[in-house]
């Protein structure tokens, strides 16, 4: 006799993990309160306000507000200087008139705001002068690129005393970071019509930055413009800095883990597996810095953490170096990385002496980043003098940004005051730190290190 299949026992149900509550959408970022508002009211016609039930007029119970953003192109306007001239009916005296105040360009067309606009467009927003000329033409104002070049020259000459003052502040900084980037300069005597110059950035205590131009890459240039620095000097392995460090009354050389890591990354990409260990060690050093930053530690606490946690990692790096030194072809990517590490090993350990030091010179690389973007747009400097003017303008603009200042507002005010004959003895009042304090602007927090390099 056939036996009916017994019903299968129900399988125990697997409890579902509770769903994570969805975070509410943060919504659109509120529009800045300082922007002017143009209100447009939208009301129903009287016939549309009648109640569909009792046919009585509905009353207003609330208002709903939605904000949108509009833009009106920047506008030119004309300032008319009207000078009253006085004379006497006797006919024997000379007519007299009030003197016009001095300006950046005596007898010239631009006011400080327009000069600042042209400078910011090129050196902050990376707009070449010929492109600016076309933009202005669309607004009905004809300004040739050659005219704009003259305005840039006048602005740089006016700001030069301030740039020199900023450089002095850099030289007296406790920590200076320095590096350079290439810049094409027109030269009719060269086969390609241009040659490679160099713009050097020098960041002092992460707040001031001065730029210098050199027509070549000779060692004498950093030794010249950084002469007199006596704190810490953080750089890559370029030999031109050697004359500034290593002796009494000279600066202490600090190495850059970012540059070391790049050498090993390049080797690792060529299948040099041994490069993975120093990369990992450097990665862990950066994680320690991140933990210190997240904990809000000051320089002393960070130094204590480094000596307890980071110093053993340097011992690991030394052990790896001792094992692999001489085992790889010197001209191979890994061999070059080992050679660079050996040459920089002493300077790399200096960050264990002072909690104000960083693992890398990321601040100066950030200072050079804008030049790299601008160089891509305007391609070259017209002459050595043009490159030197760029160095002056970058010095003032970037130092202002490091203090949290809006560069156009700052530049317009400084150009107006210097153009009107601001005395040199009061130049410190125009420095970004003093100017910002007068305006109630607090400098932004310092970035402890270029951590993105280690991600």
Short mmCIF file of C-alpha atoms in Angstrom, two decimals:
data_model
loop_
_atom_site.label_atom_id
_atom_site.label_comp_id
_atom_site.label_asym_id
_atom_site.label_seq_id
_atom_site.Cartn_x
_atom_site.Cartn_y
_atom_site.Cartn_z
CA UNK A 1 0.00 0.00 0.00
CA UNK A 2 1.39 3.31 -1.00
CA UNK A 3 2.13 5.67 1.85
CA UNK A 4 1.57 9.32 1.28
CA UNK A 5 4.66 11.45 1.63
CA UNK A 6 4.80 13.16 4.95
CA UNK A 7 4.86 16.91 4.71
CA UNK A 8 8.38 18.26 4.96
CA UNK A 9 9.21 20.05 8.14
CA UNK A 10 9.29 23.78 7.57
CA UNK A 11 12.80 25.20 7.24
CA UNK A 12 13.74 27.57 9.98
CA UNK A 13 13.51 31.07 8.67
CA UNK A 14 16.75 33.02 8.62
CA UNK A 15 16.27 36.23 10.51
CA UNK A 16 16.81 39.23 8.31
CA UNK A 17 19.26 41.80 9.40
CA UNK A 18 17.46 44.97 10.36
CA UNK A 19 17.61 47.52 7.61
CA UNK A 20 19.74 50.52 8.38
CA UNK A 21 17.63 53.62 8.59
CA UNK A 22 18.21 55.84 5.63
CA UNK A 23 19.86 59.10 6.42
CA UNK A 24 17.74 62.04 5.47
CA UNK A 25 18.93 63.79 2.35
CA UNK A 26 20.82 66.91 3.41
CA UNK A 27 19.03 68.92 0.74
CA UNK A 28 20.37 71.78 -1.27
CA UNK A 29 23.06 73.93 0.30
CA UNK A 30 21.49 77.24 1.37
CA UNK A 31 22.43 80.16 -0.84
CA UNK A 32 24.79 82.73 0.73
CA UNK A 33 23.00 85.30 2.85
CA UNK A 34 25.14 88.18 1.59
CA UNK A 35 23.77 87.92 -1.95
CA UNK A 36 21.10 90.49 -2.86
CA UNK A 37 17.56 89.13 -3.20
CA UNK A 38 15.02 90.02 -5.87
CA UNK A 39 11.56 89.00 -4.66
CA UNK A 40 8.91 87.88 -7.12
CA UNK A 41 5.49 87.28 -5.56
CA UNK A 42 3.05 84.78 -7.07
CA UNK A 43 -0.62 85.17 -6.10
CA UNK A 44 -3.81 83.47 -7.26
CA UNK A 45 -6.40 85.41 -9.16
CA UNK A 46 -9.50 86.21 -7.12
CA UNK A 47 -11.61 83.69 -9.04
CA UNK A 48 -9.14 80.93 -8.22
CA UNK A 49 -9.32 81.67 -4.47
CA UNK A 50 -12.99 80.62 -4.14
CA UNK A 51 -13.60 77.50 -2.08
CA UNK A 52 -14.91 74.63 -4.15
CA UNK A 53 -17.18 73.58 -1.26
CA UNK A 54 -18.77 76.75 0.09
CA UNK A 55 -17.73 79.20 -2.63
CA UNK A 56 -16.38 81.62 -0.02
CA UNK A 57 -12.96 83.27 -0.61
CA UNK A 58 -10.06 81.30 0.83
CA UNK A 59 -7.71 83.23 3.11
CA UNK A 60 -3.92 83.13 2.99
CA UNK A 61 -2.60 80.68 5.57
CA UNK A 62 1.16 80.70 4.83
CA UNK A 63 3.87 81.58 2.33
CA UNK A 64 6.23 79.11 0.72
CA UNK A 65 9.61 80.38 -0.42
CA UNK A 66 11.87 78.81 -3.04
CA UNK A 67 15.20 80.40 -3.91
CA UNK A 68 17.01 80.13 -7.24
CA UNK A 69 20.31 81.54 -8.39
CA UNK A 70 20.74 84.03 -11.24
CA UNK A 71 23.84 85.65 -12.71
CA UNK A 72 24.43 89.02 -14.37
CA UNK A 73 27.76 89.40 -16.21
CA UNK A 74 30.34 91.62 -14.55
CA UNK A 75 29.86 95.23 -15.51
CA UNK A 76 32.17 98.06 -16.39
CA UNK A 77 31.42 101.58 -15.28
CA UNK A 78 33.17 104.88 -15.86
CA UNK A 79 34.60 107.10 -13.13
CA UNK A 80 34.68 110.77 -14.17
CA UNK A 81 37.26 112.92 -12.43
CA UNK A 82 35.96 116.47 -12.68
CA UNK A 83 38.58 119.04 -11.65
CA UNK A 84 37.44 122.55 -10.92
CA UNK A 85 39.79 125.25 -12.19
CA UNK A 86 39.82 128.68 -10.58
CA UNK A 87 41.03 131.96 -12.05
CA UNK A 88 40.82 135.64 -11.24
CA UNK A 89 39.12 138.23 -13.40
CA UNK A 90 42.11 140.56 -12.95
CA UNK A 91 43.87 138.58 -15.61
CA UNK A 92 47.30 138.69 -13.93
CA UNK A 93 47.34 135.47 -11.83
CA UNK A 94 47.59 131.92 -13.08
CA UNK A 95 44.58 129.58 -12.96
CA UNK A 96 44.73 127.01 -10.14
CA UNK A 97 43.16 123.58 -9.87
CA UNK A 98 43.04 120.75 -7.35
CA UNK A 99 45.58 118.00 -7.96
CA UNK A 100 44.29 114.55 -8.77
CA UNK A 101 45.38 111.89 -6.27
CA UNK A 102 48.21 109.58 -7.43
CA UNK A 103 47.21 106.27 -9.00
CA UNK A 104 48.80 102.99 -10.01
CA UNK A 105 49.12 104.24 -13.60
CA UNK A 106 49.19 108.03 -13.67
CA UNK A 107 47.10 109.20 -16.60
CA UNK A 108 46.14 105.63 -17.38
CA UNK A 109 42.71 104.13 -17.91
CA UNK A 110 42.31 101.43 -15.22
CA UNK A 111 41.16 101.87 -11.65
CA UNK A 112 42.45 99.48 -8.92
CA UNK A 113 39.39 97.24 -9.21
CA UNK A 114 39.93 96.65 -12.92
CA UNK A 115 43.66 96.04 -12.44
CA UNK A 116 42.92 93.53 -9.69
CA UNK A 117 40.32 91.84 -11.91
CA UNK A 118 42.80 91.40 -14.80
CA UNK A 119 45.50 90.06 -12.44
CA UNK A 120 43.14 87.61 -10.71
CA UNK A 121 41.74 86.40 -14.02
CA UNK A 122 45.20 85.45 -15.23
CA UNK A 123 47.07 84.29 -12.13
CA UNK A 124 44.21 82.84 -10.10
CA UNK A 125 41.63 81.85 -12.73
CA UNK A 126 44.27 81.05 -15.40
CA UNK A 127 42.72 83.14 -18.19
CA UNK A 128 45.30 84.25 -20.81
CA UNK A 129 45.28 87.94 -21.66
CA UNK A 130 44.12 87.39 -25.26
CA UNK A 131 41.12 85.46 -23.91
CA UNK A 132 40.39 88.24 -21.45
CA UNK A 133 40.48 90.73 -24.31
CA UNK A 134 37.77 88.75 -26.13
CA UNK A 135 35.63 88.52 -22.98
CA UNK A 136 35.83 92.29 -22.48
CA UNK A 137 34.96 92.87 -26.15
CA UNK A 138 31.68 90.99 -25.65
CA UNK A 139 30.82 93.59 -23.01
CA UNK A 140 31.53 96.39 -25.46
CA UNK A 141 34.94 97.41 -24.12
CA UNK A 142 37.96 97.16 -26.42
CA UNK A 143 41.19 96.38 -24.55
CA UNK A 144 44.02 94.86 -26.58
CA UNK A 145 46.25 92.11 -25.11
CA UNK A 146 49.21 94.50 -25.33
CA UNK A 147 47.34 96.99 -23.17
CA UNK A 148 46.62 94.29 -20.61
CA UNK A 149 50.32 93.34 -20.59
CA UNK A 150 51.16 96.93 -19.62
CA UNK A 151 48.59 96.80 -16.86
CA UNK A 152 50.07 93.57 -15.51
CA UNK A 153 53.51 95.22 -15.55
CA UNK A 154 52.21 98.23 -13.60
CA UNK A 155 50.44 96.03 -11.04
CA UNK A 156 53.58 93.95 -10.46
CA UNK A 157 55.76 97.04 -10.01
CA UNK A 158 53.27 98.45 -7.51
CA UNK A 159 53.10 95.20 -5.52
CA UNK A 160 56.84 94.48 -5.58
CA UNK A 161 57.58 96.10 -2.17
CA UNK A 162 54.83 93.98 -0.59
CA UNK A 163 56.19 90.82 -2.25
CA UNK A 164 59.65 91.58 -0.88
CA UNK A 165 58.19 92.02 2.57
CA UNK A 166 56.43 88.67 2.29
CA UNK A 167 59.73 87.04 1.28
CA UNK A 168 61.42 88.45 4.40
CA UNK A 169 58.66 86.88 6.48
CA UNK A 170 59.31 83.55 4.76
CA UNK A 171 63.05 83.77 5.53
CA UNK A 172 62.29 84.31 9.22
CA UNK A 173 59.90 81.33 9.40
CA UNK A 174 60.59 78.36 11.68
CA UNK A 175 59.88 75.88 8.85
CA UNK A 176 60.42 76.63 5.15
CA UNK A 177 59.35 74.24 2.42
CA UNK A 178 60.84 74.77 -1.04
CA UNK A 179 60.44 73.27 -4.50
CA UNK A 180 60.28 74.38 -8.14
CA UNK A 181 58.42 73.81 -11.39
CA UNK A 182 59.35 74.41 -15.01
CA UNK A 183 58.08 77.36 -17.04
CA UNK A 184 58.51 77.97 -20.77
CA UNK A 185 59.87 81.41 -21.63
CA UNK A 186 59.88 82.79 -25.17
CA UNK A 187 63.38 83.11 -26.64
CA UNK A 188 63.88 83.78 -30.35
CA UNK A 189 67.48 82.52 -30.14
CA UNK A 190 66.38 78.99 -29.25
CA UNK A 191 65.51 76.40 -31.96
CA UNK A 192 61.96 75.91 -30.61
CA UNK A 193 61.47 79.62 -29.92
CA UNK A 194 61.38 79.04 -26.16
CA UNK A 195 63.50 77.76 -23.31
CA UNK A 196 62.75 76.29 -19.91
CA UNK A 197 62.97 78.54 -16.89
CA UNK A 198 61.98 77.70 -13.32
CA UNK A 199 59.58 79.15 -10.76
CA UNK A 200 60.54 78.38 -7.16
CA UNK A 201 57.98 78.41 -4.35
CA UNK A 202 59.06 78.87 -0.74
CA UNK A 203 56.39 78.38 1.93
CA UNK A 204 57.06 79.79 5.39
CA UNK A 205 55.24 78.19 8.32
CA UNK A 206 52.41 77.24 5.91
CA UNK A 207 51.15 80.87 5.93
CA UNK A 208 53.37 82.89 3.60
CA UNK A 209 54.75 81.88 0.23
CA UNK A 210 57.25 83.72 -1.94
CA UNK A 211 58.00 82.82 -5.55
CA UNK A 212 61.22 83.43 -7.46
CA UNK A 213 62.07 82.99 -11.10
CA UNK A 214 65.38 81.70 -12.47
CA UNK A 215 66.27 81.27 -16.16
CA UNK A 216 67.89 77.87 -15.45
CA UNK A 217 68.20 75.18 -12.78
CA UNK A 218 71.64 76.02 -11.41
CA UNK A 219 72.38 75.37 -7.74
CA UNK A 220 73.18 79.02 -7.08
CA UNK A 221 69.55 80.16 -7.32
CA UNK A 222 68.02 78.61 -4.15
CA UNK A 223 71.27 79.34 -2.32
CA UNK A 224 70.79 83.00 -3.25
CA UNK A 225 67.11 83.67 -2.55
CA UNK A 226 67.02 81.52 0.61
CA UNK A 227 70.26 82.88 2.02
CA UNK A 228 69.82 83.64 5.70
CA UNK A 229 67.20 81.01 6.56
CA UNK A 230 68.15 79.36 9.82
CA UNK A 231 65.26 77.14 10.93
CA UNK A 232 64.15 73.95 9.20
CA UNK A 233 64.32 73.64 5.40
CA UNK A 234 62.17 70.86 3.95
CA UNK A 235 62.90 69.90 0.34
CA UNK A 236 63.38 67.03 -2.04
CA UNK A 237 66.88 65.72 -2.78
CA UNK A 238 67.97 68.58 -5.08
CA UNK A 239 71.64 69.39 -4.44
CA UNK A 240 71.10 73.13 -4.83
CA UNK A 241 69.86 73.29 -1.24
CA UNK A 242 73.02 71.74 0.22
CA UNK A 243 74.77 75.10 0.64
CA UNK A 244 71.97 76.24 2.96
CA UNK A 245 72.07 73.31 5.39
CA UNK A 246 74.39 71.16 7.41
CA UNK A 247 76.58 73.66 9.26
CA UNK A 248 76.57 76.13 12.15
CA UNK A 249 74.08 78.99 11.71
CA UNK A 250 72.57 77.15 8.74
CA UNK A 251 69.16 75.56 8.35
CA UNK A 252 68.41 71.94 9.28
CA UNK A 253 67.50 69.87 6.23
CA UNK A 254 64.20 67.96 6.46
CA UNK A 255 63.36 65.17 4.02
CA UNK A 256 60.12 64.49 2.18
CA UNK A 257 58.49 61.05 2.40
CA UNK A 258 56.24 61.93 -0.52
CA UNK A 259 59.19 62.04 -2.91
CA UNK A 260 60.66 58.81 -1.51
CA UNK A 261 57.34 57.05 -1.91
CA UNK A 262 57.06 58.13 -5.54
CA UNK A 263 60.35 56.43 -6.38
CA UNK A 264 59.18 53.17 -4.84
CA UNK A 265 55.76 53.41 -6.49
CA UNK A 266 57.47 53.78 -9.84
CA UNK A 267 59.53 50.68 -9.10
CA UNK A 268 56.48 48.73 -7.92
CA UNK A 269 54.70 49.47 -11.19
CA UNK A 270 57.56 47.71 -13.01
CA UNK A 271 56.80 44.50 -11.03
CA UNK A 272 59.53 45.11 -8.44
CA UNK A 273 57.65 43.35 -5.63
CA UNK A 274 60.31 44.21 -3.02
CA UNK A 275 59.20 47.85 -3.26
CA UNK A 276 55.92 46.95 -1.53
CA UNK A 277 57.47 46.92 1.95
CA UNK A 278 58.84 50.50 2.03
CA UNK A 279 55.58 51.68 0.45
CA UNK A 280 53.64 49.99 3.26
CA UNK A 281 55.92 51.45 5.94
CA UNK A 282 55.45 54.97 4.60
CA UNK A 283 51.72 54.33 4.37
CA UNK A 284 51.66 53.46 8.06
CA UNK A 285 53.59 56.62 8.91
CA UNK A 286 50.88 58.65 7.20
CA UNK A 287 48.17 56.78 9.10
CA UNK A 288 49.84 57.81 12.35
CA UNK A 289 49.77 61.44 11.20
CA UNK A 290 46.09 61.08 10.32
CA UNK A 291 45.32 59.69 13.78
CA UNK A 292 47.15 62.61 15.37
CA UNK A 293 45.20 65.09 13.27
CA UNK A 294 41.86 63.42 14.00
CA UNK A 295 42.68 63.54 17.74
CA UNK A 296 43.33 67.29 17.51
CA UNK A 297 46.80 66.97 19.01
CA UNK A 298 49.13 69.93 19.31
CA UNK A 299 52.78 69.83 18.22
CA UNK A 300 54.05 68.42 21.55
CA UNK A 301 51.49 65.61 21.64
CA UNK A 302 52.16 64.77 18.02
CA UNK A 303 55.90 64.59 18.70
CA UNK A 304 55.30 62.21 21.61
CA UNK A 305 53.15 59.99 19.38
CA UNK A 306 55.82 59.98 16.69
CA UNK A 307 58.60 58.95 19.06
CA UNK A 308 56.50 56.13 20.45
CA UNK A 309 54.86 54.82 17.27
CA UNK A 310 56.62 56.25 14.21
CA UNK A 311 60.25 55.75 15.29
CA UNK A 312 59.96 51.91 15.26
CA UNK A 313 58.70 52.12 11.66
CA UNK A 314 61.88 53.94 10.67
CA UNK A 315 63.80 51.05 12.24
CA UNK A 316 61.84 48.70 9.97
CA UNK A 317 62.72 50.87 6.99
CA UNK A 318 66.41 50.78 7.95
CA UNK A 319 66.32 47.00 8.27
CA UNK A 320 64.76 46.68 4.81
CA UNK A 321 67.34 49.07 3.36
CA UNK A 322 70.25 47.13 4.91
CA UNK A 323 68.89 43.90 3.42
CA UNK A 324 68.36 45.23 -0.12
CA UNK A 325 71.18 47.74 -0.52
CA UNK A 326 73.48 46.57 -3.31
CA UNK A 327 71.21 43.72 -4.43
CA UNK A 328 69.54 45.57 -7.31
CA UNK A 329 70.84 47.11 -10.50
CA UNK A 330 71.61 50.78 -9.67
CA UNK A 331 69.96 52.04 -12.87
CA UNK A 332 66.79 49.99 -12.38
CA UNK A 333 63.72 51.73 -10.92
CA UNK A 334 64.16 49.91 -7.60
CA UNK A 335 67.89 50.61 -7.57
CA UNK A 336 67.21 54.31 -8.09
CA UNK A 337 64.65 54.27 -5.29
CA UNK A 338 67.14 52.66 -2.92
CA UNK A 339 69.82 55.19 -3.85
CA UNK A 340 67.43 58.07 -3.25
CA UNK A 341 66.33 56.63 0.11
CA UNK A 342 69.96 56.21 1.22
CA UNK A 343 70.78 59.79 0.31
CA UNK A 344 67.74 61.16 2.13
CA UNK A 345 67.66 58.84 5.14
CA UNK A 346 69.24 61.32 7.56
CA UNK A 347 66.91 64.16 6.55
CA UNK A 348 63.88 61.86 6.67
CA UNK A 349 64.36 61.21 10.38
CA UNK A 350 64.37 64.90 11.35
CA UNK A 351 60.56 64.94 11.71
CA UNK A 352 61.14 63.10 15.02
CA UNK A 353 62.79 66.27 16.43
CA UNK A 354 59.89 68.70 16.19
CA UNK A 355 56.12 68.21 16.14
CA UNK A 356 55.70 71.26 13.90
CA UNK A 357 57.38 69.46 11.02
CA UNK A 358 55.47 67.50 8.40
CA UNK A 359 56.22 64.17 6.74
CA UNK A 360 56.38 65.89 3.36
CA UNK A 361 56.58 69.27 1.69
CA UNK A 362 52.99 69.02 0.50
CA UNK A 363 52.33 72.71 1.31
CA UNK A 364 54.81 73.83 -1.33
CA UNK A 365 53.46 71.33 -3.85
CA UNK A 366 50.01 72.83 -3.33
CA UNK A 367 51.54 76.27 -3.86
CA UNK A 368 52.92 75.09 -7.22
CA UNK A 369 49.73 73.37 -8.33
CA UNK A 370 48.05 76.57 -9.46
CA UNK A 371 51.06 77.47 -11.58
CA UNK A 372 50.85 74.10 -13.31
CA UNK A 373 47.18 74.72 -14.16
CA UNK A 374 47.87 78.24 -15.37
CA UNK A 375 50.84 77.09 -17.43
CA UNK A 376 48.54 74.67 -19.23
CA UNK A 377 46.31 77.60 -20.26
CA UNK A 378 48.68 80.45 -21.00
CA UNK A 379 51.53 78.10 -22.02
CA UNK A 380 54.54 80.41 -21.57
CA UNK A 381 55.92 83.68 -20.23
CA UNK A 382 56.78 86.28 -22.83
CA UNK A 383 60.20 87.05 -21.33
CA UNK A 384 62.34 86.65 -18.22
CA UNK A 385 60.90 89.95 -16.98
CA UNK A 386 57.38 88.61 -17.53
CA UNK A 387 58.19 85.50 -15.48
CA UNK A 388 59.58 87.68 -12.68
CA UNK A 389 56.36 89.70 -12.68
CA UNK A 390 54.40 86.45 -12.42
CA UNK A 391 56.48 85.52 -9.35
CA UNK A 392 55.58 88.83 -7.67
CA UNK A 393 51.87 88.46 -8.36
CA UNK A 394 51.75 84.80 -7.31
CA UNK A 395 53.52 85.77 -4.07
CA UNK A 396 50.85 88.29 -3.09
CA UNK A 397 47.82 86.30 -4.27
CA UNK A 398 48.82 82.93 -2.78
CA UNK A 399 49.88 84.41 0.57
CA UNK A 400 46.49 86.12 0.76
CA UNK A 401 44.70 82.83 0.09
CA UNK A 402 46.71 81.04 2.80
CA UNK A 403 45.29 83.60 5.26
CA UNK A 404 41.72 82.96 4.12
CA UNK A 405 41.39 86.25 2.22
CA UNK A 406 39.30 86.67 -0.92
CA UNK A 407 42.11 87.54 -3.37
CA UNK A 408 40.24 90.11 -5.48
CA UNK A 409 39.02 92.13 -2.48
CA UNK A 410 42.49 92.10 -0.93
CA UNK A 411 44.30 92.95 -4.16
CA UNK A 412 41.95 95.80 -5.02
CA UNK A 413 42.45 97.44 -1.64
CA UNK A 414 46.22 96.98 -1.60
CA UNK A 415 46.65 98.28 -5.15
CA UNK A 416 44.55 101.35 -4.33
CA UNK A 417 46.60 102.16 -1.24
CA UNK A 418 50.02 101.51 -2.74
CA UNK A 419 49.09 103.38 -5.91
CA UNK A 420 48.06 106.38 -3.79
CA UNK A 421 51.51 106.54 -2.17
CA UNK A 422 51.19 104.31 0.89
CA UNK A 423 54.38 104.86 2.98
CA UNK A 424 56.90 102.02 3.17
CA UNK A 425 57.14 102.37 6.94
CA UNK A 426 53.51 101.18 7.15
CA UNK A 427 53.92 98.29 4.71
CA UNK A 428 53.32 95.73 7.46
CA UNK A 429 49.72 96.97 7.74
CA UNK A 430 49.09 95.64 4.22
CA UNK A 431 50.53 92.19 4.92
CA UNK A 432 47.86 89.46 4.64
CA UNK A 433 47.89 88.63 8.36
CA UNK A 434 47.50 92.26 9.52
CA UNK A 435 45.00 93.10 6.78
CA UNK A 436 42.92 90.04 7.61
CA UNK A 437 42.83 90.86 11.33
CA UNK A 438 41.62 94.39 10.54
CA UNK A 439 38.78 92.87 8.51
CA UNK A 440 37.95 90.31 11.20
CA UNK A 441 39.00 87.39 9.00
CA UNK A 442 40.51 84.39 10.79
CA UNK A 443 43.04 82.31 8.87
CA UNK A 444 41.87 78.78 7.98
CA UNK A 445 43.22 75.74 9.88
CA UNK A 446 46.60 74.49 8.74
CA UNK A 447 46.80 71.23 6.82
CA UNK A 448 49.10 68.96 8.79
CA UNK A 449 50.32 66.94 5.86
CA UNK A 450 49.54 66.02 2.26
CA UNK A 451 47.75 62.84 3.27
CA UNK A 452 46.19 62.28 -0.15
CA UNK A 453 49.61 61.20 -1.36
CA UNK A 454 49.37 58.12 0.85
CA UNK A 455 45.89 56.93 -0.10
#
